[in-house]
Amino acid sequence: MPSPLLPAPRAPTPACYLLTHVVGLPLILACLAWWTQDSGLDMHIARALFDPALDDFPLHASRWLELLGHRIVLALPIGVGLAAAGVAVASFRIPAWRRWRGVALAVAATCLTGQLLINQLKHHTMLPRPYDLETLGGYTPYPVHWWTWARARAGGALPSGHAGAGYALLSLYFAGWALGRPAWRWAGLAVGVAGGVGFSAVRILQGAHFLSQTIWSAALMWLLAAVFFYPLIAGRTAGGPPRAPGVS
């Protein structure tokens, strides 16, 4: 129940929320990703990191980057998603946790759906990893088309799963917003951006992803979080507490 001494944060109108968070920011990120690829910035960065003498990216086989930035990182969104799902399930037995149910479900949906969707999309996009390109020590030419129905022709790199794992933490921004906790909201944004940028940088340094592929992941994860949190933020009554689906 909101404190009588502090006004409850005003919920955005559905139209404003849809235009800014569901459409606006994902569209800006999508345009940035497209420009990064089309302008040649992708290849410029990849060539700067490529060592012709080695015919490879020097950090491609780094054991620490491989362990921390490649293997372990994928457990992050799955762990957060499962933990949030656990809170939602436990809220049916623990009355004090009921107010967290909707937020926990939205966090779980964002983290788990994001990884599933990214995993499927990369099997139908043709842009490969930098180290797979024949001009960067690999074996395949730069593709002409983006999409393919044949999984065998897919590049397996767009969007980036590891960047998506970090950007899944953007759900914490929306969680803080839905709960009416500004400090949690902005801390969640900082954690999500830092996680996404950090994991993206690791994979770019390894030659495993182009910059644009990681930006596409940011656009997708923000879109998913904005959609799943819509009923908790824009769908709640004006001046009222966050509304959890199925909770009266």
Tab-separated table of C-alpha atoms in Angstrom:
chain	number	residue	atom	x	y	z
A	1	MET	CA	0.000	0.000	0.000
A	2	PRO	CA	1.528	3.366	-1.019
A	3	SER	CA	2.802	5.547	1.820
A	4	PRO	CA	0.445	8.476	2.624
A	5	LEU	CA	3.506	10.727	2.822
A	6	LEU	CA	4.772	9.966	-0.675
A	7	PRO	CA	2.649	10.179	-3.838
A	8	ALA	CA	2.521	6.964	-5.841
A	9	PRO	CA	4.425	7.176	-9.111
A	10	ARG	CA	2.175	8.018	-12.023
A	11	ALA	CA	1.711	5.149	-14.445
A	12	PRO	CA	2.326	6.001	-18.115
A	13	THR	CA	-0.640	5.916	-20.418
A	14	PRO	CA	-0.849	2.774	-22.572
A	15	ALA	CA	-0.297	4.835	-25.732
A	16	CYS	CA	2.786	6.561	-24.327
A	17	TYR	CA	4.254	3.292	-23.078
A	18	LEU	CA	3.644	1.536	-26.395
A	19	LEU	CA	5.132	4.382	-28.441
A	20	THR	CA	8.246	4.813	-26.311
A	21	HIS	CA	9.101	1.410	-24.837
A	22	VAL	CA	7.466	-1.172	-27.087
A	23	VAL	CA	7.996	0.577	-30.431
A	24	GLY	CA	10.271	3.589	-30.038
A	25	LEU	CA	13.413	2.344	-28.307
A	26	PRO	CA	13.501	-1.094	-30.031
A	27	LEU	CA	13.125	0.699	-33.371
A	28	ILE	CA	15.988	3.078	-32.557
A	29	LEU	CA	18.205	0.124	-31.601
A	30	ALA	CA	17.184	-1.756	-34.756
A	31	CYS	CA	18.093	1.241	-36.917
A	32	LEU	CA	21.412	1.552	-35.099
A	33	ALA	CA	22.131	-2.136	-35.691
A	34	TRP	CA	21.255	-1.827	-39.379
A	35	TRP	CA	23.446	1.283	-39.775
A	36	THR	CA	26.350	-0.397	-37.963
A	37	GLN	CA	26.311	-3.218	-40.485
A	38	ASP	CA	25.453	-1.204	-43.607
A	39	SER	CA	28.000	1.556	-42.931
A	40	GLY	CA	30.865	-0.908	-42.714
A	41	LEU	CA	31.518	-0.241	-39.028
A	42	ASP	CA	31.066	-3.951	-38.312
A	43	MET	CA	33.861	-4.937	-40.671
A	44	HIS	CA	36.071	-2.024	-39.608
A	45	ILE	CA	35.993	-3.207	-35.982
A	46	ALA	CA	36.491	-6.851	-36.967
A	47	ARG	CA	39.490	-6.053	-39.174
A	48	ALA	CA	41.044	-3.962	-36.391
A	49	LEU	CA	40.834	-6.962	-34.046
A	50	PHE	CA	42.037	-9.493	-36.625
A	51	ASP	CA	45.729	-10.421	-36.791
A	52	PRO	CA	46.799	-11.319	-40.366
A	53	ALA	CA	50.009	-12.912	-39.082
A	54	LEU	CA	48.000	-15.371	-36.993
A	55	ASP	CA	45.205	-15.545	-39.560
A	56	ASP	CA	42.883	-15.376	-36.579
A	57	PHE	CA	41.616	-13.162	-33.772
A	58	PRO	CA	44.268	-13.202	-31.010
A	59	LEU	CA	41.670	-13.577	-28.261
A	60	HIS	CA	39.661	-16.221	-30.085
A	61	ALA	CA	41.106	-19.037	-27.989
A	62	SER	CA	41.573	-17.110	-24.721
A	63	ARG	CA	40.788	-19.611	-21.952
A	64	TRP	CA	39.488	-17.002	-19.510
A	65	LEU	CA	37.303	-15.224	-22.030
A	66	GLU	CA	36.036	-18.574	-23.260
A	67	LEU	CA	35.145	-19.673	-19.739
A	68	LEU	CA	33.722	-16.456	-18.307
A	69	GLY	CA	32.360	-14.734	-21.389
A	70	HIS	CA	31.218	-17.728	-23.395
A	71	ARG	CA	30.389	-20.742	-21.232
A	72	ILE	CA	29.291	-19.418	-17.848
A	73	VAL	CA	27.388	-16.374	-19.088
A	74	LEU	CA	24.592	-18.406	-20.664
A	75	ALA	CA	23.622	-19.684	-17.217
A	76	LEU	CA	22.816	-16.111	-16.152
A	77	PRO	CA	19.441	-15.511	-17.866
A	78	ILE	CA	18.368	-19.101	-17.266
A	79	GLY	CA	19.295	-18.851	-13.582
A	80	VAL	CA	17.550	-15.498	-13.145
A	81	GLY	CA	14.520	-16.750	-15.062
A	82	LEU	CA	14.230	-19.938	-13.019
A	83	ALA	CA	14.713	-18.044	-9.750
A	84	ALA	CA	11.956	-15.605	-10.734
A	85	ALA	CA	9.689	-18.489	-11.698
A	86	GLY	CA	10.392	-20.029	-8.291
A	87	VAL	CA	9.317	-16.814	-6.556
A	88	ALA	CA	6.092	-16.790	-8.583
A	89	VAL	CA	5.319	-20.397	-7.658
A	90	ALA	CA	6.169	-19.826	-3.990
A	91	SER	CA	3.868	-16.791	-3.891
A	92	PHE	CA	0.891	-19.164	-3.952
A	93	ARG	CA	2.026	-20.520	-0.568
A	94	ILE	CA	3.603	-17.381	0.911
A	95	PRO	CA	1.052	-14.540	1.121
A	96	ALA	CA	3.728	-11.864	1.612
A	97	TRP	CA	5.147	-12.704	-1.820
A	98	ARG	CA	1.888	-12.277	-3.724
A	99	ARG	CA	2.673	-8.684	-4.694
A	100	TRP	CA	5.831	-9.985	-6.380
A	101	ARG	CA	4.047	-12.610	-8.470
A	102	GLY	CA	3.347	-10.578	-11.581
A	103	VAL	CA	6.820	-9.024	-11.618
A	104	ALA	CA	8.496	-12.404	-11.082
A	105	LEU	CA	6.497	-13.958	-13.931
A	106	ALA	CA	7.427	-11.089	-16.257
A	107	VAL	CA	11.140	-11.396	-15.392
A	108	ALA	CA	11.016	-15.163	-15.943
A	109	ALA	CA	9.171	-14.754	-19.246
A	110	THR	CA	11.674	-12.167	-20.496
A	111	CYS	CA	14.791	-14.175	-19.606
A	112	LEU	CA	13.598	-17.597	-20.756
A	113	THR	CA	11.653	-16.517	-23.846
A	114	GLY	CA	14.541	-14.308	-24.931
A	115	GLN	CA	17.040	-17.147	-24.956
A	116	LEU	CA	14.606	-19.469	-26.735
A	117	LEU	CA	13.761	-16.893	-29.398
A	118	ILE	CA	17.399	-15.903	-29.991
A	119	ASN	CA	18.374	-19.550	-30.326
A	120	GLN	CA	15.726	-20.071	-32.994
A	121	LEU	CA	16.346	-16.833	-34.908
A	122	LYS	CA	20.065	-17.479	-35.341
A	123	HIS	CA	19.178	-20.668	-37.275
A	124	HIS	CA	17.356	-18.587	-39.893
A	125	THR	CA	19.720	-15.617	-40.366
A	126	MET	CA	22.717	-15.843	-42.664
A	127	LEU	CA	25.207	-13.320	-41.267
A	128	PRO	CA	28.084	-15.453	-39.924
A	129	ARG	CA	30.570	-14.907	-37.145
A	130	PRO	CA	33.576	-12.729	-38.080
A	131	TYR	CA	36.058	-15.601	-37.670
A	132	ASP	CA	34.009	-17.681	-40.115
A	133	LEU	CA	34.396	-15.150	-42.943
A	134	GLU	CA	36.961	-16.112	-45.586
A	135	THR	CA	38.464	-12.604	-45.424
A	136	LEU	CA	39.049	-13.014	-41.680
A	137	GLY	CA	40.594	-16.447	-41.529
A	138	GLY	CA	37.394	-18.415	-42.082
A	139	TYR	CA	35.757	-20.339	-44.867
A	140	THR	CA	32.562	-18.570	-45.960
A	141	PRO	CA	31.937	-15.472	-48.124
A	142	TYR	CA	29.943	-12.544	-46.852
A	143	PRO	CA	26.252	-13.425	-47.427
A	144	VAL	CA	24.013	-11.531	-49.805
A	145	HIS	CA	20.757	-12.250	-47.992
A	146	TRP	CA	19.713	-12.008	-44.355
A	147	TRP	CA	17.157	-14.802	-44.063
A	148	THR	CA	17.091	-18.478	-44.909
A	149	TRP	CA	14.639	-21.285	-44.227
A	150	ALA	CA	17.426	-23.846	-44.583
A	151	ARG	CA	19.095	-24.175	-41.198
A	152	ALA	CA	22.214	-25.595	-42.842
A	153	ARG	CA	22.795	-22.235	-44.585
A	154	ALA	CA	22.374	-20.138	-41.437
A	155	GLY	CA	25.291	-18.195	-40.027
A	156	GLY	CA	24.392	-19.067	-36.442
A	157	ALA	CA	25.351	-15.649	-35.102
A	158	LEU	CA	22.452	-13.207	-35.502
A	159	PRO	CA	21.269	-12.263	-32.928
A	160	SER	CA	23.948	-12.846	-30.316
A	161	GLY	CA	22.920	-15.225	-27.547
A	162	HIS	CA	25.637	-14.020	-25.189
A	163	ALA	CA	24.716	-10.366	-25.627
A	164	GLY	CA	21.100	-11.380	-25.124
A	165	ALA	CA	22.060	-13.107	-21.879
A	166	GLY	CA	23.404	-9.828	-20.544
A	167	TYR	CA	20.587	-7.688	-21.907
A	168	ALA	CA	18.053	-10.055	-20.308
A	169	LEU	CA	18.921	-8.234	-17.079
A	170	LEU	CA	17.151	-5.183	-18.509
A	171	SER	CA	14.069	-6.906	-17.114
A	172	LEU	CA	15.256	-5.643	-13.715
A	173	TYR	CA	14.699	-2.069	-14.933
A	174	PHE	CA	11.081	-2.848	-15.699
A	175	ALA	CA	10.728	-4.802	-12.442
A	176	GLY	CA	11.793	-1.783	-10.402
A	177	TRP	CA	9.407	0.404	-12.399
A	178	ALA	CA	6.491	-1.991	-11.907
A	179	LEU	CA	7.139	-2.154	-8.165
A	180	GLY	CA	7.314	1.628	-7.861
A	181	ARG	CA	10.957	1.559	-6.727
A	182	PRO	CA	12.904	4.218	-8.685
A	183	ALA	CA	16.241	3.219	-7.164
A	184	TRP	CA	15.723	-0.417	-8.194
A	185	ARG	CA	14.555	0.703	-11.617
A	186	TRP	CA	17.649	2.719	-12.473
A	187	ALA	CA	19.990	0.225	-10.839
A	188	GLY	CA	18.347	-2.463	-12.972
A	189	LEU	CA	18.942	-0.379	-16.091
A	190	ALA	CA	22.609	0.042	-15.174
A	191	VAL	CA	23.019	-3.693	-14.507
A	192	GLY	CA	21.270	-4.639	-17.747
A	193	VAL	CA	23.295	-2.259	-19.898
A	194	ALA	CA	26.565	-3.193	-18.190
A	195	GLY	CA	25.861	-6.902	-18.553
A	196	GLY	CA	24.858	-6.623	-22.191
A	197	VAL	CA	27.749	-4.360	-23.186
A	198	GLY	CA	30.268	-6.401	-21.204
A	199	PHE	CA	29.287	-9.776	-22.656
A	200	SER	CA	29.018	-8.225	-26.127
A	201	ALA	CA	32.552	-6.853	-25.835
A	202	VAL	CA	33.934	-10.265	-24.893
A	203	ARG	CA	32.417	-11.948	-27.938
A	204	ILE	CA	33.421	-9.120	-30.274
A	205	LEU	CA	37.015	-9.320	-29.022
A	206	GLN	CA	36.979	-13.066	-29.694
A	207	GLY	CA	35.804	-12.487	-33.249
A	208	ALA	CA	32.620	-14.396	-32.467
A	209	HIS	CA	30.169	-11.566	-33.186
A	210	PHE	CA	29.870	-8.342	-35.096
A	211	LEU	CA	28.779	-5.256	-33.155
A	212	SER	CA	25.458	-5.113	-35.029
A	213	GLN	CA	24.589	-8.646	-33.949
A	214	THR	CA	24.844	-7.634	-30.300
A	215	ILE	CA	22.756	-4.491	-30.834
A	216	TRP	CA	20.027	-6.613	-32.412
A	217	SER	CA	20.023	-8.643	-29.197
A	218	ALA	CA	19.549	-5.478	-27.149
A	219	ALA	CA	16.604	-4.444	-29.326
A	220	LEU	CA	14.975	-7.855	-29.002
A	221	MET	CA	15.431	-8.148	-25.240
A	222	TRP	CA	14.132	-4.634	-24.595
A	223	LEU	CA	11.096	-5.368	-26.778
A	224	LEU	CA	10.316	-8.598	-24.934
A	225	ALA	CA	10.699	-6.992	-21.501
A	226	ALA	CA	8.509	-4.040	-22.510
A	227	VAL	CA	5.776	-6.377	-23.797
A	228	PHE	CA	5.783	-8.705	-20.781
A	229	PHE	CA	5.741	-5.815	-18.311
A	230	TYR	CA	3.034	-3.859	-20.149
A	231	PRO	CA	0.122	-5.044	-17.928
A	232	LEU	CA	2.146	-4.288	-14.792
A	233	ILE	CA	3.224	-0.782	-15.779
A	234	ALA	CA	0.909	0.751	-18.363
A	235	GLY	CA	-1.997	-1.568	-17.580
A	236	ARG	CA	-2.310	-0.687	-13.889
A	237	THR	CA	-4.790	1.836	-12.597
A	238	ALA	CA	-3.570	5.411	-12.390
A	239	GLY	CA	-1.885	6.063	-9.067
A	240	GLY	CA	-2.412	2.477	-7.971
A	241	PRO	CA	0.035	-0.267	-7.109
A	242	PRO	CA	1.384	-2.680	-9.729
A	243	ARG	CA	-1.276	-5.111	-10.853
A	244	ALA	CA	-0.264	-8.743	-11.008
A	245	PRO	CA	-2.209	-10.873	-13.489
A	246	GLY	CA	-4.452	-13.276	-11.674
A	247	VAL	CA	-4.070	-11.552	-8.310
A	248	SER	CA	-7.085	-9.754	-6.862
